[in-house]
Coordinates of C-alpha atoms in Angstrom, one line a residue:
Chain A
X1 CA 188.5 88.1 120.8
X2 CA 186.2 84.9 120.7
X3 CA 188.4 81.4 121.0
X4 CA 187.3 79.1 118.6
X5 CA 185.6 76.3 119.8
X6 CA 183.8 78.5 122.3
X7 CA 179.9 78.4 122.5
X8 CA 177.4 82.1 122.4
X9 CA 174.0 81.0 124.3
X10 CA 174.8 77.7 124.1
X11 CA 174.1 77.7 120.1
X12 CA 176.2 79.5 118.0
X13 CA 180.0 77.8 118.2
X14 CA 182.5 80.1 117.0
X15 CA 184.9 78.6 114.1
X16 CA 187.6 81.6 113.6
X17 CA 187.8 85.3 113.4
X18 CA 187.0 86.3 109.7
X19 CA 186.7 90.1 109.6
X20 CA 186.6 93.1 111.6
X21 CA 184.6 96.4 110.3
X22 CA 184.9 99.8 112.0
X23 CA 182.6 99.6 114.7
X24 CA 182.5 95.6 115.4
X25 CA 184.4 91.9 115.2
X26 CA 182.5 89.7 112.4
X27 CA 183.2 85.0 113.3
X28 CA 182.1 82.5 111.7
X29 CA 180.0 80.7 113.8
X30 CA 177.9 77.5 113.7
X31 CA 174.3 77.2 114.7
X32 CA 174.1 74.0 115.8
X33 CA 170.1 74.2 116.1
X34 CA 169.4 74.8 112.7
X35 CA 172.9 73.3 111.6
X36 CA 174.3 75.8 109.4
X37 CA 176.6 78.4 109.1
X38 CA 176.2 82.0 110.0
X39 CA 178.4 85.4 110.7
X40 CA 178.5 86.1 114.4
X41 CA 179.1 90.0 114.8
X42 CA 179.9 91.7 118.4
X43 CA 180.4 95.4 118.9
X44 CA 184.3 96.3 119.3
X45 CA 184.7 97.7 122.9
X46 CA 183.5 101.2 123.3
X47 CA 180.7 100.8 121.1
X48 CA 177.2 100.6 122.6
X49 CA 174.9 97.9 122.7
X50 CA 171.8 100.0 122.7
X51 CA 172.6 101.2 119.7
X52 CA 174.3 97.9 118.4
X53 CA 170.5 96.2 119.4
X54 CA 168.6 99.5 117.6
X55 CA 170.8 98.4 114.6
X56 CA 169.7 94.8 114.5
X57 CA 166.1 95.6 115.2
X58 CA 166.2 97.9 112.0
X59 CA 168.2 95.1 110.0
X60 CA 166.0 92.5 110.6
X61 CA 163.7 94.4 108.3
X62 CA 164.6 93.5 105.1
X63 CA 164.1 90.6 103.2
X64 CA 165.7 90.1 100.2
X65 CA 168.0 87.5 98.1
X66 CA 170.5 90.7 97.7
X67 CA 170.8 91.5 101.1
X68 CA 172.1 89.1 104.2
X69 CA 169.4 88.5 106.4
X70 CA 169.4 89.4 110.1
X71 CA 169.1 86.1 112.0
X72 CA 169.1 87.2 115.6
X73 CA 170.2 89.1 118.2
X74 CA 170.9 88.4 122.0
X75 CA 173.6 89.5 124.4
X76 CA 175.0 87.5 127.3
X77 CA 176.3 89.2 130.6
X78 CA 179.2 90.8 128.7
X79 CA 178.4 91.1 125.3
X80 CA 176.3 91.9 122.6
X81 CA 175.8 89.5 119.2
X82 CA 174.2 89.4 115.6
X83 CA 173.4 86.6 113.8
X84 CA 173.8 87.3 110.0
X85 CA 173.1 84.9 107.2
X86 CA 176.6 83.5 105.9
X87 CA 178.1 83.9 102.4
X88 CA 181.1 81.5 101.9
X89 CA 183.0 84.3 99.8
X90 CA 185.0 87.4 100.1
X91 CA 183.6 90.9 99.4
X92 CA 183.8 92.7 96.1
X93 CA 186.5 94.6 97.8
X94 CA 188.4 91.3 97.8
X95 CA 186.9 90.7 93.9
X96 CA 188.6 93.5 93.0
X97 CA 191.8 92.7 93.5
X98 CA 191.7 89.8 91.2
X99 CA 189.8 91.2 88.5
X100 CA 191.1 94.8 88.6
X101 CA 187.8 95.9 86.7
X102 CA 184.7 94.1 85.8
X103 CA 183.7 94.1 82.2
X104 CA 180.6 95.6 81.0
X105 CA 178.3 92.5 81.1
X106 CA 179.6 91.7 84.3
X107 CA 179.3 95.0 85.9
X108 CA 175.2 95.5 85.0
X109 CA 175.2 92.2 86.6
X110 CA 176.7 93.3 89.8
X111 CA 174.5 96.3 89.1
X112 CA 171.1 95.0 88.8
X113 CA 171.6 92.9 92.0
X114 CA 172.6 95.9 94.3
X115 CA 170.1 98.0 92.7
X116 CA 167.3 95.4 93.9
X117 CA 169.0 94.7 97.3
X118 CA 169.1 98.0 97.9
X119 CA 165.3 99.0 96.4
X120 CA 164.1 96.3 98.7
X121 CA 165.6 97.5 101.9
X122 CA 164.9 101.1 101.0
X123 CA 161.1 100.0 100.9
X124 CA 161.5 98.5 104.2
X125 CA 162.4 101.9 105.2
X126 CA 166.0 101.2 105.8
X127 CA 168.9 103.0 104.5
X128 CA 172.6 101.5 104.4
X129 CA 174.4 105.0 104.7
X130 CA 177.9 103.0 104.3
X131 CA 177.3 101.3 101.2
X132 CA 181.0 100.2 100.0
X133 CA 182.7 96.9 97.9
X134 CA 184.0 95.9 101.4
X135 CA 180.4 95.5 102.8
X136 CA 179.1 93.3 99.8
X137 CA 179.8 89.5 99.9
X138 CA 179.7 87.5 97.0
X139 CA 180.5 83.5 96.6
X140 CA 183.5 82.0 95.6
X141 CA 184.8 82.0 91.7
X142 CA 184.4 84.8 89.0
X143 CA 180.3 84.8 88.9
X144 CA 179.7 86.7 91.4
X145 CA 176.2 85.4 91.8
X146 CA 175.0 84.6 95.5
X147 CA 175.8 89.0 95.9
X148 CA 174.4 90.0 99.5
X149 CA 174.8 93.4 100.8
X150 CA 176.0 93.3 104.5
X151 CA 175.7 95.6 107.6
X152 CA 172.8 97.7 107.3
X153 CA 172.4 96.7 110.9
X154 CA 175.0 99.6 111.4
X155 CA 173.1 102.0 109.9
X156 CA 172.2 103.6 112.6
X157 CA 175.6 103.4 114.1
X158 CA 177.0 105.0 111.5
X159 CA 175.0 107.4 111.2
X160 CA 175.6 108.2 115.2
X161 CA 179.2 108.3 114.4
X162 CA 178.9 110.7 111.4
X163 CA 176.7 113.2 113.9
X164 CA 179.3 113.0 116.3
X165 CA 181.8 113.6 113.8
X166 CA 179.7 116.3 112.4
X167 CA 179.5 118.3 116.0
X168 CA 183.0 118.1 116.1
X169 CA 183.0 120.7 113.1
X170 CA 184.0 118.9 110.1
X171 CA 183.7 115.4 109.2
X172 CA 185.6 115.4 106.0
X173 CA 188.4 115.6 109.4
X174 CA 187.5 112.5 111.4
X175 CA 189.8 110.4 112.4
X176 CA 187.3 107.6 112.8
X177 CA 188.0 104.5 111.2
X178 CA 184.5 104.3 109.9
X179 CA 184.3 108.1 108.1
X180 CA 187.1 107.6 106.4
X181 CA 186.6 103.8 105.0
X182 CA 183.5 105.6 104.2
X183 CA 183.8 108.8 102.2
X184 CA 185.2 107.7 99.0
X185 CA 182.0 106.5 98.8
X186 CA 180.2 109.2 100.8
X187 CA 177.1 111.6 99.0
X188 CA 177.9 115.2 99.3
X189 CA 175.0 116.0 101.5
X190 CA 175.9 113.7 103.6
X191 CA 180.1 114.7 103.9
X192 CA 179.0 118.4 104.4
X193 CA 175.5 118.0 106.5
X194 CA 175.2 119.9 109.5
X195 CA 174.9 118.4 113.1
X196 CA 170.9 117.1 113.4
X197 CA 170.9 117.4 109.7
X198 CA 168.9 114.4 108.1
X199 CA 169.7 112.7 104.7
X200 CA 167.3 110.6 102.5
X201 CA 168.0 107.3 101.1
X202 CA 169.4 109.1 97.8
X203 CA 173.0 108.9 99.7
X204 CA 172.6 105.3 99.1
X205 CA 172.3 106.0 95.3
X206 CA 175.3 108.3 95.1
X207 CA 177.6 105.0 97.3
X208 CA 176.1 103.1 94.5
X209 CA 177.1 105.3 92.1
X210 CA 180.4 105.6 93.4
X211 CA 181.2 101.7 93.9
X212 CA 180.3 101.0 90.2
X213 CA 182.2 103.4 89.6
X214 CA 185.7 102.1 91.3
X215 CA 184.2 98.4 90.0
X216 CA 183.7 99.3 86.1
X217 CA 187.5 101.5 86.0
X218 CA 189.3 100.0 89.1
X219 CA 189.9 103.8 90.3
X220 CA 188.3 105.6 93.5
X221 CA 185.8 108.2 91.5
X222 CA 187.0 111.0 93.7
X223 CA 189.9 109.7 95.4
X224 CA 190.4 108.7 98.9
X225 CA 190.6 110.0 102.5
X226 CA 190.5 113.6 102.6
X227 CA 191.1 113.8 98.7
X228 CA 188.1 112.7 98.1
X229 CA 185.9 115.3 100.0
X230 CA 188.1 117.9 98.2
X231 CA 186.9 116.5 95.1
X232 CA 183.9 116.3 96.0
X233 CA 183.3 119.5 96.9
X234 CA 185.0 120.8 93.6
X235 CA 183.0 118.8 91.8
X236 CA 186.1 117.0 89.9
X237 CA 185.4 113.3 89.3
X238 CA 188.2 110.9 87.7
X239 CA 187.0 110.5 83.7
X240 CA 185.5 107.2 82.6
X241 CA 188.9 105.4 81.1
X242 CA 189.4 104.6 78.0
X243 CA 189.1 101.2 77.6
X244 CA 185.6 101.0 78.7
X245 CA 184.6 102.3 75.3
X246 CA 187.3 100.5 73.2
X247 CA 185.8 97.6 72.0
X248 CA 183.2 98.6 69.7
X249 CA 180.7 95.4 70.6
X250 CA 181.3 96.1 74.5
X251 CA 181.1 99.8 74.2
X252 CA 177.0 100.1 73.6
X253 CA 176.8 98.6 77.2
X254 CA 179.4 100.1 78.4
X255 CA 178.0 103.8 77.4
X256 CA 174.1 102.8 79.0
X257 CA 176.4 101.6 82.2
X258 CA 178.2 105.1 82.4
X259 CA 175.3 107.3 81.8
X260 CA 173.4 105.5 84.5
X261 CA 176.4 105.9 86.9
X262 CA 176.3 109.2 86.5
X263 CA 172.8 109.7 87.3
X264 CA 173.4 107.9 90.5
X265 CA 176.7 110.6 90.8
X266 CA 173.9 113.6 90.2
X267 CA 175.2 116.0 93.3
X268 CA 171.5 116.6 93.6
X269 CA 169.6 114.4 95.7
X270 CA 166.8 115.0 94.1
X271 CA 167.9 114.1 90.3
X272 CA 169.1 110.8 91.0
X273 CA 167.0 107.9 90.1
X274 CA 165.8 106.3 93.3
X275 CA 166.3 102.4 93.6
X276 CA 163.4 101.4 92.2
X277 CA 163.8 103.5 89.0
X278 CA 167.2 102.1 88.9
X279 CA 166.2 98.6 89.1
X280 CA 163.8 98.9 85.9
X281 CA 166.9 100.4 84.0
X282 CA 168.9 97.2 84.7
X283 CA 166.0 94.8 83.8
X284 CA 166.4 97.0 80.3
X285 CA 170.4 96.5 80.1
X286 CA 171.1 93.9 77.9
X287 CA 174.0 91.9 79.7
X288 CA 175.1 87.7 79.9
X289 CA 173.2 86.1 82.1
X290 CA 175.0 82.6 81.6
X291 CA 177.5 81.7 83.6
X292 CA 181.4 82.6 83.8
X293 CA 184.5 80.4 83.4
X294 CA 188.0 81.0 84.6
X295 CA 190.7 79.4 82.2
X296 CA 194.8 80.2 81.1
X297 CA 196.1 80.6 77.6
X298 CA 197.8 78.4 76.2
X299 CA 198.9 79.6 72.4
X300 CA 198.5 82.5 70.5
X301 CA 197.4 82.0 66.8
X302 CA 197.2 84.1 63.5
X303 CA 199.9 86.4 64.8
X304 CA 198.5 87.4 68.0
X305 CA 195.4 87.5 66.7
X306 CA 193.3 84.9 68.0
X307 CA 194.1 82.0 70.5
X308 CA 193.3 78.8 72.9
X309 CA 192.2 78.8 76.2
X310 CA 192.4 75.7 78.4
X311 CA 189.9 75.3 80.7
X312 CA 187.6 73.1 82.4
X313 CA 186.5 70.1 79.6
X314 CA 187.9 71.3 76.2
X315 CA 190.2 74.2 74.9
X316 CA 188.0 77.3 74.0
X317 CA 188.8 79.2 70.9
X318 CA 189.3 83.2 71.5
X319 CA 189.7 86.2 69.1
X320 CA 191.3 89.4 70.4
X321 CA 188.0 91.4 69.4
X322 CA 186.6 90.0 72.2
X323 CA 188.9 91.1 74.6
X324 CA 188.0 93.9 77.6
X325 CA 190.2 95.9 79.1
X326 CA 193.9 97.2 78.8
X327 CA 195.6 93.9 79.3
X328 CA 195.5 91.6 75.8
X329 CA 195.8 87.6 76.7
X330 CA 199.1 86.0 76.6
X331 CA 200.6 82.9 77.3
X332 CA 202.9 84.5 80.1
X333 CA 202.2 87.2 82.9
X334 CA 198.1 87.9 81.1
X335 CA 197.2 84.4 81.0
X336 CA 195.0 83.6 83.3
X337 CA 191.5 85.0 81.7
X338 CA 187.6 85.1 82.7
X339 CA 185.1 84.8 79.7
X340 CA 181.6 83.0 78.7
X341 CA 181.7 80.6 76.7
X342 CA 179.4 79.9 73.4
X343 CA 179.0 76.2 71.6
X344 CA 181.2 76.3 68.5
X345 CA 183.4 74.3 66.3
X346 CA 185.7 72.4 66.8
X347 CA 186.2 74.6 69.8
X348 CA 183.7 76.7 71.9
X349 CA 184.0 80.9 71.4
X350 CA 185.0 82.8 74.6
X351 CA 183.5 86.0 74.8
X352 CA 183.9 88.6 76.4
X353 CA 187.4 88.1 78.2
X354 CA 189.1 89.6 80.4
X355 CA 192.7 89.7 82.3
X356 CA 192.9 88.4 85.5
X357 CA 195.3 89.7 87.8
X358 CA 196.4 86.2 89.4
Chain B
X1 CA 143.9 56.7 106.6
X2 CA 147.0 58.4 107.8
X3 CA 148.4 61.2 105.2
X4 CA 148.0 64.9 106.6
X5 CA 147.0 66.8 104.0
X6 CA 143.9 69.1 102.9
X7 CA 141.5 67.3 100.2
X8 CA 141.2 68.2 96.6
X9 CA 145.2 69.9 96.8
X10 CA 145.7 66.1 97.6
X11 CA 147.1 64.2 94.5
X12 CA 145.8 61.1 94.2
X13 CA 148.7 58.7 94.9
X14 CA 147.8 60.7 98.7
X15 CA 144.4 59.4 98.7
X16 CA 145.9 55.4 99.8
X17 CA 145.8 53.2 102.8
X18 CA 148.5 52.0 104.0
X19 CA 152.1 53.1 102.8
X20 CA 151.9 55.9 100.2
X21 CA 154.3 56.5 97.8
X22 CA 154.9 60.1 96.5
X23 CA 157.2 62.4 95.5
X24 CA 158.1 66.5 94.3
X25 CA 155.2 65.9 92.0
X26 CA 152.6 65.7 94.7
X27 CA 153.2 69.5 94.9
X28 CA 153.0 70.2 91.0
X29 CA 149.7 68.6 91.6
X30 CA 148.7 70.7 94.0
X31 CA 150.1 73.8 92.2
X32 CA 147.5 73.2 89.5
X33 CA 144.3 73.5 91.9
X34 CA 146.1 76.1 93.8
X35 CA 146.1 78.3 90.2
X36 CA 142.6 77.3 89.2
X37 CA 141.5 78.3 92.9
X38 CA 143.3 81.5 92.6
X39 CA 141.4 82.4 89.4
X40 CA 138.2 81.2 90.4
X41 CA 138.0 78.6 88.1
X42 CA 135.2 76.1 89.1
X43 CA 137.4 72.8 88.9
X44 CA 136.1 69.9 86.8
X45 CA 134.0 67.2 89.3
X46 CA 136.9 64.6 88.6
X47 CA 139.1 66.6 90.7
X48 CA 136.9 67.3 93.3
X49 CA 135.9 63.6 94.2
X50 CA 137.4 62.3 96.8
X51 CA 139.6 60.9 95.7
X52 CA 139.9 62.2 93.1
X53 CA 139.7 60.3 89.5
X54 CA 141.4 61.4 86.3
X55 CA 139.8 64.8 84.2
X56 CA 139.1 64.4 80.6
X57 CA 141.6 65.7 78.2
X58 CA 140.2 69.5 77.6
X59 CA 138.8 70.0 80.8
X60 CA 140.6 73.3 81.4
X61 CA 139.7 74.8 77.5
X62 CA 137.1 76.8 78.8
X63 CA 139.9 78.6 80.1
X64 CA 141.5 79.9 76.9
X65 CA 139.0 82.6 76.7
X66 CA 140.8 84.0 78.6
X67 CA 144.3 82.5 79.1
X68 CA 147.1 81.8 76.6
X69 CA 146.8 78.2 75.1
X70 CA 150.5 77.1 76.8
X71 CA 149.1 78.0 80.2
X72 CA 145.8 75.9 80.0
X73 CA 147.6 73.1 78.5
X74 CA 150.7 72.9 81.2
X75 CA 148.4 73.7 84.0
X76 CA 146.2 70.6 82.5
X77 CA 149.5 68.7 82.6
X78 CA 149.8 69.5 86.0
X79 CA 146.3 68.2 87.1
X80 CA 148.0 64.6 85.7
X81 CA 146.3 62.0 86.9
X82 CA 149.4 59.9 86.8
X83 CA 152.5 61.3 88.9
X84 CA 154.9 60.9 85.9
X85 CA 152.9 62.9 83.2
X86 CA 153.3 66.0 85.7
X87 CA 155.3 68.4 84.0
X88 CA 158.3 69.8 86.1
X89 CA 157.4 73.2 88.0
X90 CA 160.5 74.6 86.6
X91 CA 158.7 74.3 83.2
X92 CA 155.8 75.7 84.3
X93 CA 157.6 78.8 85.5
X94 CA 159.1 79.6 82.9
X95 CA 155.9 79.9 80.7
X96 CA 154.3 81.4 82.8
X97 CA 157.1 83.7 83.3
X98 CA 157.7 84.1 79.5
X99 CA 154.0 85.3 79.9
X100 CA 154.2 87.9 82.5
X101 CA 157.2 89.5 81.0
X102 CA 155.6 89.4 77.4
X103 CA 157.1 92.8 75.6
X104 CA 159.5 93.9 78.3
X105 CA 162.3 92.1 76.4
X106 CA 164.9 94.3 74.7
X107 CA 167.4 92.3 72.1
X108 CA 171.1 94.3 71.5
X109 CA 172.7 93.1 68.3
X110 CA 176.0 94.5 67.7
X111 CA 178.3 94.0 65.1
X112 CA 182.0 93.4 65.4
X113 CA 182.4 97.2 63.8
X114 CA 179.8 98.5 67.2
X115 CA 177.1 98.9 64.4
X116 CA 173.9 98.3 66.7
X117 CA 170.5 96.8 65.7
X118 CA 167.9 97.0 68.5
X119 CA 164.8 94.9 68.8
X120 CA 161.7 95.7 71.6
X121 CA 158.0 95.5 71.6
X122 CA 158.3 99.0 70.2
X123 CA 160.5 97.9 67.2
X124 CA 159.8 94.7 66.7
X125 CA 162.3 93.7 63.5
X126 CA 165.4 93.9 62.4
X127 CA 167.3 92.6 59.5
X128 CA 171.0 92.5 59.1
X129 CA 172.9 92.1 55.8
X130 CA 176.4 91.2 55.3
X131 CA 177.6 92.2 51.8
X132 CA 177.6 88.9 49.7
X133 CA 177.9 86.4 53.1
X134 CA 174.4 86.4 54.1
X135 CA 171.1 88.2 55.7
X136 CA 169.0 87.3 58.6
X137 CA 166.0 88.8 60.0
X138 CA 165.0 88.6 63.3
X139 CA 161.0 89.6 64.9
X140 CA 160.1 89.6 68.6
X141 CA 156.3 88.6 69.1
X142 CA 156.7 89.8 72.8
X143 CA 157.5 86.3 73.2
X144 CA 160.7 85.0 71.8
X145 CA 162.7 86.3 69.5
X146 CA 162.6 84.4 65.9
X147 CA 164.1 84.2 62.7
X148 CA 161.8 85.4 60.2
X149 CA 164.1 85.1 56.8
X150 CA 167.6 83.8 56.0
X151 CA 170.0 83.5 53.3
X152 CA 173.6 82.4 53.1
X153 CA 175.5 80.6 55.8
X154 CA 174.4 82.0 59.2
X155 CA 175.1 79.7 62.4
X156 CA 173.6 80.5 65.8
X157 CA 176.4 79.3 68.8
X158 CA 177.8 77.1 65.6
X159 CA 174.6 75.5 64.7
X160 CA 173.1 75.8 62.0
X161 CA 169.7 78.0 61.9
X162 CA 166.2 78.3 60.0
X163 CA 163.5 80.6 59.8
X164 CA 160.8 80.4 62.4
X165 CA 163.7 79.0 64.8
X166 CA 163.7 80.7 68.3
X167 CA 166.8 82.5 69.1
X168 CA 168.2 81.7 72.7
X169 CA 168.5 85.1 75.2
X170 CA 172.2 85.1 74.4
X171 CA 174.3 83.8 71.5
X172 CA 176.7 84.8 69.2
X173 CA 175.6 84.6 65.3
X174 CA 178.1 83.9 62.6
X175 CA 178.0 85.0 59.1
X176 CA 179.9 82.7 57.0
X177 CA 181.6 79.6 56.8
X178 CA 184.7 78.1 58.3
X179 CA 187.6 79.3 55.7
X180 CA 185.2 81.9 54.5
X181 CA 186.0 85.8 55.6
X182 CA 184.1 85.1 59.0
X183 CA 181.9 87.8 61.1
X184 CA 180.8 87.7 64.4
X185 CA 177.6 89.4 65.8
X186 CA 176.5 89.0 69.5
X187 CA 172.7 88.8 70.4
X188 CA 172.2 89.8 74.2
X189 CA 168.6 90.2 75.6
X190 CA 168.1 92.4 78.8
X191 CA 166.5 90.5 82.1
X192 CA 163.2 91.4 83.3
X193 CA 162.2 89.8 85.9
X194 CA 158.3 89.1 87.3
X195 CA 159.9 89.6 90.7
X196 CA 163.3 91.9 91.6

């Protein structure tokens, strides 16, 4: 462990410890030559640098607004660092415990920007191989704009883990950290591949698939640990919920969301849209682009039917027709709420809304 | 003299002795000849004086042969003589944008029943009646999306609406008034983008 305070090359200042993945330790540092913040990450012991430098080198690749940008790499007598761009955020992971499930307009949002962080590295010729909600930082607040996908510097690494995991016989059986954080997520070519066997960037389009997925419905598509390579292998995938089709002026979205999902969850490698493809389809989805606002109810009108949010500036009126999701807004445990808001009198419209879960 | 810079990108407050005073615009300036350059557009002798001196209103027209009148007439803004008649680049990237994504829009209406109405390049209209409340019909020109006829009380995000009004990318449209049997339809566009 890093003290804070303590200096890497003379540069980067370590602030704190702020995550640790399966294969390394992430700080926040400060480079105080270009004066800004940036993620400082460091192999765990046992790892090895020669791979933990192939995995920069790769990293450093890709250039794009959805993805966090390599930095550097240098390693001191004892140690090996990356310098990664900084998001001042938590992970969609973290998201998701607040929100529970993003509504449709939200989703395609989160959508379209993975879909282009991901067609943009997979140009560069760089597969992720552990895409997950955990490895996708987003900034502060319910927008969820500022999304950067994190980590492809360990593709390699985990693809060197899932080999030796592999020649061990079965890696649905790994006891590494890494395998399991990372087959809920996992494409079946890739959970059943031989030793030496290679996989194509379409196992990125199957994580993808699977994180919408657990972000649209809140549930692991296929389970978890070993659960989930049993259902993958059977082929039986949790069924869309409900409430993603309830309201009738959410549910066109909702249904173009699913169907594209599923492409992505196509157990052929070969039928699923590749990024690119994928990235046209969310240019076609017609989600919000304006901004999200967080507020709390405060009354309930017309017998349930309609009600007042307060929120930043003045109360917003809401109707119940534009609520998503299986929680309806009240003024007690479901009143904290997400929406957009549209100009209206004598109080603004919020629509869509959703239940927060704190 | 002592500004860096390379000549006829220079705007002309750049072209002083002594202090110069300049700001964001300078590079609005510059995007202009940059854009004429880049379409090998032999610029107007005004512009490529040294310093230079202000071009005659029209100077880019022989342009709209072959560009869409809001380009030549922002990009002439740009060339603006005067710092404060530059337009914002902002503005100018969002014509141009409007441009480069012209007929890649796709408009979702849906009712508060799910009843759907789609608008595209493909299908470019679509009219909506609400029994005895009101009608409204809607054409994309590949461009923006605009009311083409109305009756009864319709109100775009509350405000009131008339025909050959744009519609903004996302709002919610009302059919009827306060006190009246009200119905909400939303109006969602999809996001193209010039570069994912």
């Amino acid at each position: 462990m890093i003290l804070s305070g303590n200096f890497i090359a003379f540069r980067y200042q370590v602030l704190g410890h702020i995550g640790r993945g399966g294969m390394q330790d992430v700080y926040l540092a400060h480079d105080d030559l270009l004066n800004m913040n940036v993620a400082l990450k460091t192999p765990q012991p046992g790892q090895g640098v020669k791979r933990f430098k192939q995995s920069a080198i790769i990293a450093a690749r890709v250039n794009h607004h959805n993805v966090a940008k390599t930095l550097d790499y240098l390693e001191t007598d004892d140690a090996a660092y990356l310098v990664e761009e900084f998001v001042e955020g938590e992970s969609l992971e973290e998201k998701l415990k607040r929100f529970g499930y993003l509504d449709p307009h939200l989703g395609a949002r989160v959508l379209h920007y993975l879909a282009k962080g991901i067609s943009a590295s997979h140009r560069a010729g760089v597969i992720h191989r552990d895409l997950k909600p955990s490895n996708v930082m987003v900034a502060k607040g319910v927008n969820l704009h500022e999304l950067k996908i994190t980590d492809f510097g360990i593709a390699t690494l985990t693809e060197d883990v899932l080999d030796d995991a592999a020649k061990d016989g079965d890696l649905t059986r790994s006891t590494s950290g890494t395998v399991k954080g990372a087959l809920p997520y996992m494409a079946p070519e890739l959970m059943f591949r031989k030793s030496g066997e290679r996989t194509e960037s379409a196992v990125d389009i199957w994580s993808l698939g699977a994180m919408m997925f657990r972000l649209l419905t809140g549930k692991f598509p296929f389970g978890i640990f070993l659960e989930a390579a049993v259902n993958v292998k059977n082929n039986t995938r949790e069924a869309w919920p409900n409430f993603m089709t309830f309201n009738p002026q959410l549910a066109p979205l909702a249904k173009e969301l699913q169907s594209l999902i599923e492409s992505c969850l196509e157990y052929d490698p070969k039928l699923r849209p590749n990024a690119e493809d994928l990235v046209l389809k969310c240019q076609d989805l017609c989600y919000l682009a304006i901004d999200r606002e967080e507020g709390i109810v405060n009354n309930l009108i017309q017998n349930g039917s309609s009600g007042f949010i307060t929120r930043e500036g003045n109360n917003a009126f809401f109707s119940m027709e534009s609520v998503y999701g299986e929680n309806r807004p009240n003024t007690s445990q479901n009143r904290s709420v997400c929406f957009s808001s549209f100009p209206g009198y004598p109080r603004s419209r919020a629509h869509p809304i959703i239940v927060l879960k704190s | 003299m002592n500004v860096i810079g390379t000549p006829v990108y220079m705007a002309p407050e750049l072209w002083k002795n002594g202090t110069i005073a300049f700001d964001h615009t300078a590079d609005v300036y510059a995007f202009g000849v940059l854009a004429l350059a880049l379409i090998y557009f032999q610029p107007p002798t005004e512009l490529m004086a040294r310093p230079p001196s202000p071009i005659m209103p029209g100077a880019l027209n022989s342009l709209l042969s072959v560009l869409p009148e809001d380009i030549v007439s922002i990009l002439e803004q740009c060339l603006s003589y005067e710092s404060s008649k530059r337009p914002m680049i902002s503005d100018v990237e969002f014509i141009l944008r409007r441009y480069l994504l012209k007929d890649q829009h796709r408009a979702l209406m849906v009712m508060n029943n799910g009843k759907t109405h789609e608008i595209s390049s493909k299908s470019p209209n679509a009219y909506l009646k609400l029994g005895e409340i009101g009608s409204l019909g809607i054409n994309y020109d590949g461009l923006r999306f605009k009311v083409t006829n109305l009756s009864g009380n319709i109100y775009m995000n509350n405000m009131p609406i008339k025909v050959g009004d744009d519609l903004p990318l996302c709002c919610v449209i009302t059919f009827g008034d306060r006190g009246q049997d009200r119905s909400f339809v939303t109006f969602d566009v999809s996001n193209p983008e010039v570069m994912p």
